[in-house]
Short mmCIF file of C-alpha atoms in Angstrom, two decimals:
data_model
loop_
_atom_site.label_atom_id
_atom_site.label_comp_id
_atom_site.label_asym_id
_atom_site.label_seq_id
_atom_site.Cartn_x
_atom_site.Cartn_y
_atom_site.Cartn_z
CA LYS A 1 -0.48 6.54 19.39
CA ALA A 2 1.27 3.29 18.10
CA GLY A 3 1.43 2.29 14.78
CA VAL A 4 1.09 -1.31 13.41
CA THR A 5 2.67 -4.08 14.41
CA GLN A 6 3.47 -7.21 12.59
CA THR A 7 5.23 -10.50 13.68
CA PRO A 8 7.04 -12.18 12.82
CA ARG A 9 9.25 -9.97 10.96
CA TYR A 10 11.01 -12.58 9.02
CA LEU A 11 10.19 -16.05 8.46
CA ILE A 12 11.77 -19.00 6.39
CA LYS A 13 9.61 -21.97 5.60
CA THR A 14 9.53 -24.74 3.23
CA ARG A 15 7.33 -25.51 0.47
CA GLY A 16 4.12 -27.39 1.51
CA GLN A 17 4.43 -26.13 4.80
CA GLN A 18 1.69 -23.38 6.27
CA VAL A 19 2.12 -20.28 7.92
CA THR A 20 0.51 -17.57 10.17
CA LEU A 21 1.33 -14.22 9.98
CA SER A 22 -0.28 -11.72 12.70
CA CYS A 23 -1.13 -7.91 12.74
CA SER A 24 -2.17 -5.34 15.37
CA PRO A 25 -3.47 -2.13 14.03
CA ILE A 26 -3.65 1.29 15.10
CA SER A 27 -5.63 1.52 18.35
CA GLY A 28 -9.33 2.54 17.34
CA HIS A 29 -8.87 1.36 13.61
CA ARG A 30 -11.35 -1.44 13.05
CA SER A 31 -10.37 -2.31 9.46
CA VAL A 32 -7.62 -3.93 8.71
CA SER A 33 -6.21 -4.93 5.01
CA TRP A 34 -3.64 -7.32 4.00
CA TYR A 35 -1.32 -6.97 0.67
CA GLN A 36 1.45 -9.07 -0.91
CA GLN A 37 4.12 -7.39 -2.32
CA THR A 38 6.67 -8.94 -4.96
CA PRO A 39 9.21 -7.67 -7.31
CA GLY A 40 7.19 -8.73 -10.32
CA GLN A 41 3.73 -8.09 -9.12
CA GLY A 42 4.15 -5.04 -6.94
CA LEU A 43 1.44 -4.65 -4.07
CA GLN A 44 -1.66 -6.99 -4.52
CA PHE A 45 -4.69 -6.54 -2.45
CA LEU A 46 -5.38 -9.67 -0.64
CA PHE A 47 -8.35 -9.01 1.48
CA GLU A 48 -9.95 -6.74 4.02
CA TYR A 49 -11.69 -7.48 7.72
CA PHE A 50 -13.88 -4.98 9.60
CA SER A 51 -15.28 -6.00 12.65
CA GLU A 52 -14.42 -9.66 12.46
CA THR A 53 -15.57 -10.07 9.18
CA GLN A 54 -14.16 -10.50 5.57
CA ARG A 55 -15.62 -7.28 3.43
CA ASN A 56 -13.40 -7.65 0.43
CA LYS A 57 -11.42 -9.94 -1.18
CA GLY A 58 -8.66 -10.11 -3.98
CA ASN A 59 -7.48 -12.42 -6.61
CA PHE A 60 -5.54 -15.20 -4.80
CA PRO A 61 -6.28 -18.84 -4.03
CA GLY A 62 -7.92 -20.31 -1.53
CA ARG A 63 -4.87 -21.03 0.10
CA PHE A 64 -4.50 -17.34 1.43
CA SER A 65 -7.14 -17.02 4.04
CA GLY A 66 -7.64 -14.55 6.97
CA ARG A 67 -9.22 -13.37 10.04
CA GLN A 68 -9.96 -10.91 12.53
CA PHE A 69 -10.38 -10.90 16.38
CA SER A 70 -12.87 -8.84 18.44
CA ASN A 71 -9.67 -6.76 19.47
CA SER A 72 -9.50 -6.14 15.65
CA ARG A 73 -6.01 -7.63 15.57
CA SER A 74 -6.00 -10.15 12.41
CA GLU A 75 -3.73 -12.88 11.06
CA MET A 76 -3.40 -14.20 7.69
CA ASN A 77 -2.56 -17.82 6.93
CA VAL A 78 -1.25 -19.57 3.76
CA SER A 79 -1.53 -23.40 3.48
CA THR A 80 0.54 -25.40 1.31
CA LEU A 81 3.10 -22.82 0.84
CA GLU A 82 4.75 -22.61 -2.82
CA LEU A 83 7.98 -20.89 -3.64
CA GLY A 84 6.14 -18.30 -5.81
CA ASP A 85 4.45 -17.13 -1.86
CA SER A 86 7.76 -15.53 -1.36
CA ALA A 87 7.08 -12.26 -0.70
CA LEU A 88 6.72 -8.89 1.38
CA TYR A 89 3.35 -9.34 3.39
CA LEU A 90 1.93 -5.96 4.68
CA CYS A 91 -1.03 -5.54 6.84
CA ALA A 92 -2.65 -1.85 6.27
CA SER A 93 -4.44 -0.41 9.14
CA ASN A 94 -7.37 1.69 7.80
CA SER A 95 -9.10 4.48 9.43
CA ALA A 96 -12.71 5.49 8.88
CA TYR A 97 -11.89 7.78 5.49
CA TYR A 98 -10.33 5.54 4.02
CA GLU A 99 -6.28 6.43 4.73
CA GLN A 100 -4.60 3.32 5.16
CA TYR A 101 -1.43 3.16 7.19
CA PHE A 102 0.81 0.19 6.68
CA GLY A 103 2.87 -1.76 8.63
CA PRO A 104 6.51 -2.99 8.10
CA GLY A 105 5.64 -6.04 6.74
CA THR A 106 6.60 -9.81 7.03
CA ARG A 107 9.34 -11.36 5.00
CA LEU A 108 8.32 -14.45 3.87
CA THR A 109 10.97 -16.59 2.03
CA VAL A 110 9.62 -20.40 1.02
CA THR A 111 12.68 -22.70 0.15
CA GLY B 1 -10.38 -3.33 -15.44
CA GLU B 2 -8.65 -1.57 -13.08
CA SER B 3 -5.00 -0.46 -13.57
CA VAL B 4 -2.78 1.99 -12.29
CA GLY B 5 0.38 2.92 -14.04
CA LEU B 6 3.48 5.35 -13.47
CA HIS B 7 5.16 7.13 -16.56
CA LEU B 8 8.87 6.35 -15.36
CA PRO B 9 10.15 3.68 -13.13
CA THR B 10 13.20 5.88 -12.13
CA LEU B 11 13.77 9.46 -11.50
CA SER B 12 17.25 11.06 -10.50
CA VAL B 13 16.90 14.66 -9.17
CA GLN B 14 19.55 17.01 -7.94
CA GLU B 15 19.12 17.87 -4.19
CA GLY B 16 17.22 21.22 -3.91
CA ASP B 17 15.33 20.67 -6.78
CA ASN B 18 11.65 19.67 -7.39
CA SER B 19 10.85 16.49 -8.38
CA ILE B 20 7.50 15.50 -10.28
CA ILE B 21 6.13 12.00 -10.02
CA ASN B 22 3.42 10.90 -12.71
CA CYS B 23 0.53 8.26 -12.46
CA ALA B 24 -1.95 7.49 -15.01
CA TYR B 25 -5.29 5.38 -13.90
CA SER B 26 -7.70 4.19 -15.95
CA ASN B 27 -11.05 3.24 -14.07
CA SER B 28 -13.22 6.79 -14.11
CA ALA B 29 -14.75 5.43 -11.31
CA SER B 30 -11.78 5.77 -8.93
CA ASP B 31 -12.54 8.54 -6.24
CA TYR B 32 -9.91 8.17 -3.72
CA PHE B 33 -6.00 8.20 -4.40
CA ILE B 34 -3.09 8.09 -2.38
CA TRP B 35 0.59 8.64 -2.88
CA TYR B 36 3.14 6.33 -0.64
CA LYS B 37 6.64 6.54 0.13
CA GLN B 38 8.52 3.06 0.57
CA GLU B 39 11.97 3.10 1.59
CA SER B 40 14.18 0.16 1.59
CA GLY B 41 12.92 -2.63 4.06
CA LYS B 42 10.13 -0.51 5.44
CA GLY B 43 6.03 -0.64 4.65
CA PRO B 44 4.67 1.89 2.37
CA GLN B 45 4.82 5.21 4.35
CA PHE B 46 1.23 7.40 3.74
CA ILE B 47 2.22 10.52 2.10
CA ILE B 48 -0.80 12.42 1.14
CA ASP B 49 -4.20 11.98 -0.34
CA ILE B 50 -6.75 13.56 -2.66
CA ARG B 51 -10.25 12.71 -3.28
CA SER B 52 -11.96 13.11 -6.78
CA ASN B 53 -13.89 16.08 -6.09
CA MET B 54 -10.58 18.01 -5.44
CA ASP B 55 -8.05 18.80 -8.00
CA LYS B 56 -4.95 19.74 -6.03
CA ARG B 57 -4.14 19.19 -2.53
CA GLN B 58 -0.90 20.61 -0.55
CA GLY B 59 0.98 19.18 2.56
CA GLN B 60 4.33 20.09 3.94
CA ARG B 61 6.53 20.31 0.73
CA VAL B 62 3.97 18.07 -1.26
CA THR B 63 1.52 18.86 -3.75
CA VAL B 64 -0.66 16.28 -5.37
CA LEU B 65 -2.53 17.33 -8.84
CA LEU B 66 -5.76 15.23 -10.07
CA ASN B 67 -6.71 15.68 -13.70
CA LYS B 68 -9.64 13.65 -14.28
CA THR B 69 -10.08 14.49 -17.80
CA VAL B 70 -7.01 12.58 -18.94
CA LYS B 71 -7.13 10.09 -15.45
CA HIS B 72 -3.77 11.43 -14.50
CA LEU B 73 -1.82 12.08 -11.19
CA SER B 74 1.19 13.65 -10.19
CA LEU B 75 2.93 14.16 -6.88
CA GLN B 76 5.41 17.26 -6.61
CA ILE B 77 8.20 17.17 -4.07
CA ALA B 78 9.48 20.63 -3.36
CA ALA B 79 13.04 21.20 -2.69
CA THR B 80 14.28 17.65 -2.54
CA GLN B 81 16.33 16.11 -0.06
CA PRO B 82 18.58 13.31 0.39
CA GLY B 83 15.71 11.66 2.99
CA ASP B 84 13.20 11.62 0.00
CA SER B 85 15.45 9.04 -1.77
CA ALA B 86 12.41 6.20 -2.26
CA VAL B 87 10.26 4.11 -4.30
CA TYR B 88 6.84 6.08 -4.50
CA PHE B 89 3.44 4.64 -5.52
CA CYS B 90 0.25 6.10 -6.25
CA ALA B 91 -2.71 3.99 -5.25
CA GLU B 92 -6.53 4.33 -6.24
CA ASN B 93 -9.61 3.32 -4.50
CA ILE B 94 -13.04 2.86 -5.57
CA GLY B 95 -16.42 2.96 -3.86
CA GLY B 96 -14.28 3.38 -0.66
CA ASN B 97 -14.38 0.02 -0.19
CA GLU B 98 -10.90 -0.25 1.13
CA LYS B 99 -9.23 -2.17 -1.76
CA LEU B 100 -6.29 -0.06 -2.90
CA THR B 101 -5.03 -0.80 -6.35
CA PHE B 102 -1.16 0.09 -6.51
CA GLY B 103 0.83 1.29 -9.46
CA THR B 104 4.14 -0.18 -10.05
CA GLY B 105 6.30 2.58 -8.33
CA THR B 106 8.71 5.02 -9.10
CA ARG B 107 12.28 4.92 -7.73
CA LEU B 108 13.47 8.43 -6.95
CA THR B 109 17.12 9.00 -6.44
CA ILE B 110 18.18 12.48 -4.95
CA ILE B 111 21.79 13.37 -6.29
CA PRO B 112 23.88 15.57 -3.55
#
């Protein structure tokens, strides 16, 4: 069974730009969660999608958004990038029993 | 509010010895806990989980203990190997809503 795929793996953007990250969950998993990981704040929950609907949301500004497609693939978007958005963005594929399996992450650098 | 903390940010253990990584949580409503291992440049890797109706769960070389009275969680790794060197995170879930709250992590270093 293939694992969680995230693309791209690395990204460099400039302040003010926007970025879209993609995640393909494990086959059969219908729920996807997104997390931001930084040295200062650790791993923080962004949002979770199930069957194309956002079910849970963390405490991030509206510049952070996401969506899920009918094939369970998910994207997250960050608009008007700030330097503080530099982080490792992790996608987790959620089983029906709340086990979460993470992808390798997308390393975003904002300059 | 929710918080999950770790007692030590770093831990060094001799190869072959057992390691114990501790975690404290504050929300008594937490009902599901997971330990993750994260190696440099990789995403967190699921190690073992435990639900609040259990006190202990064992996997391959790993054991998780849950003490709900003092809101404490521990991960024991038996006969540590160089490949066990990583950052270990505990995470808690409340009410099965797919939102995990992570601790700050403990960096485990195995000394050859």
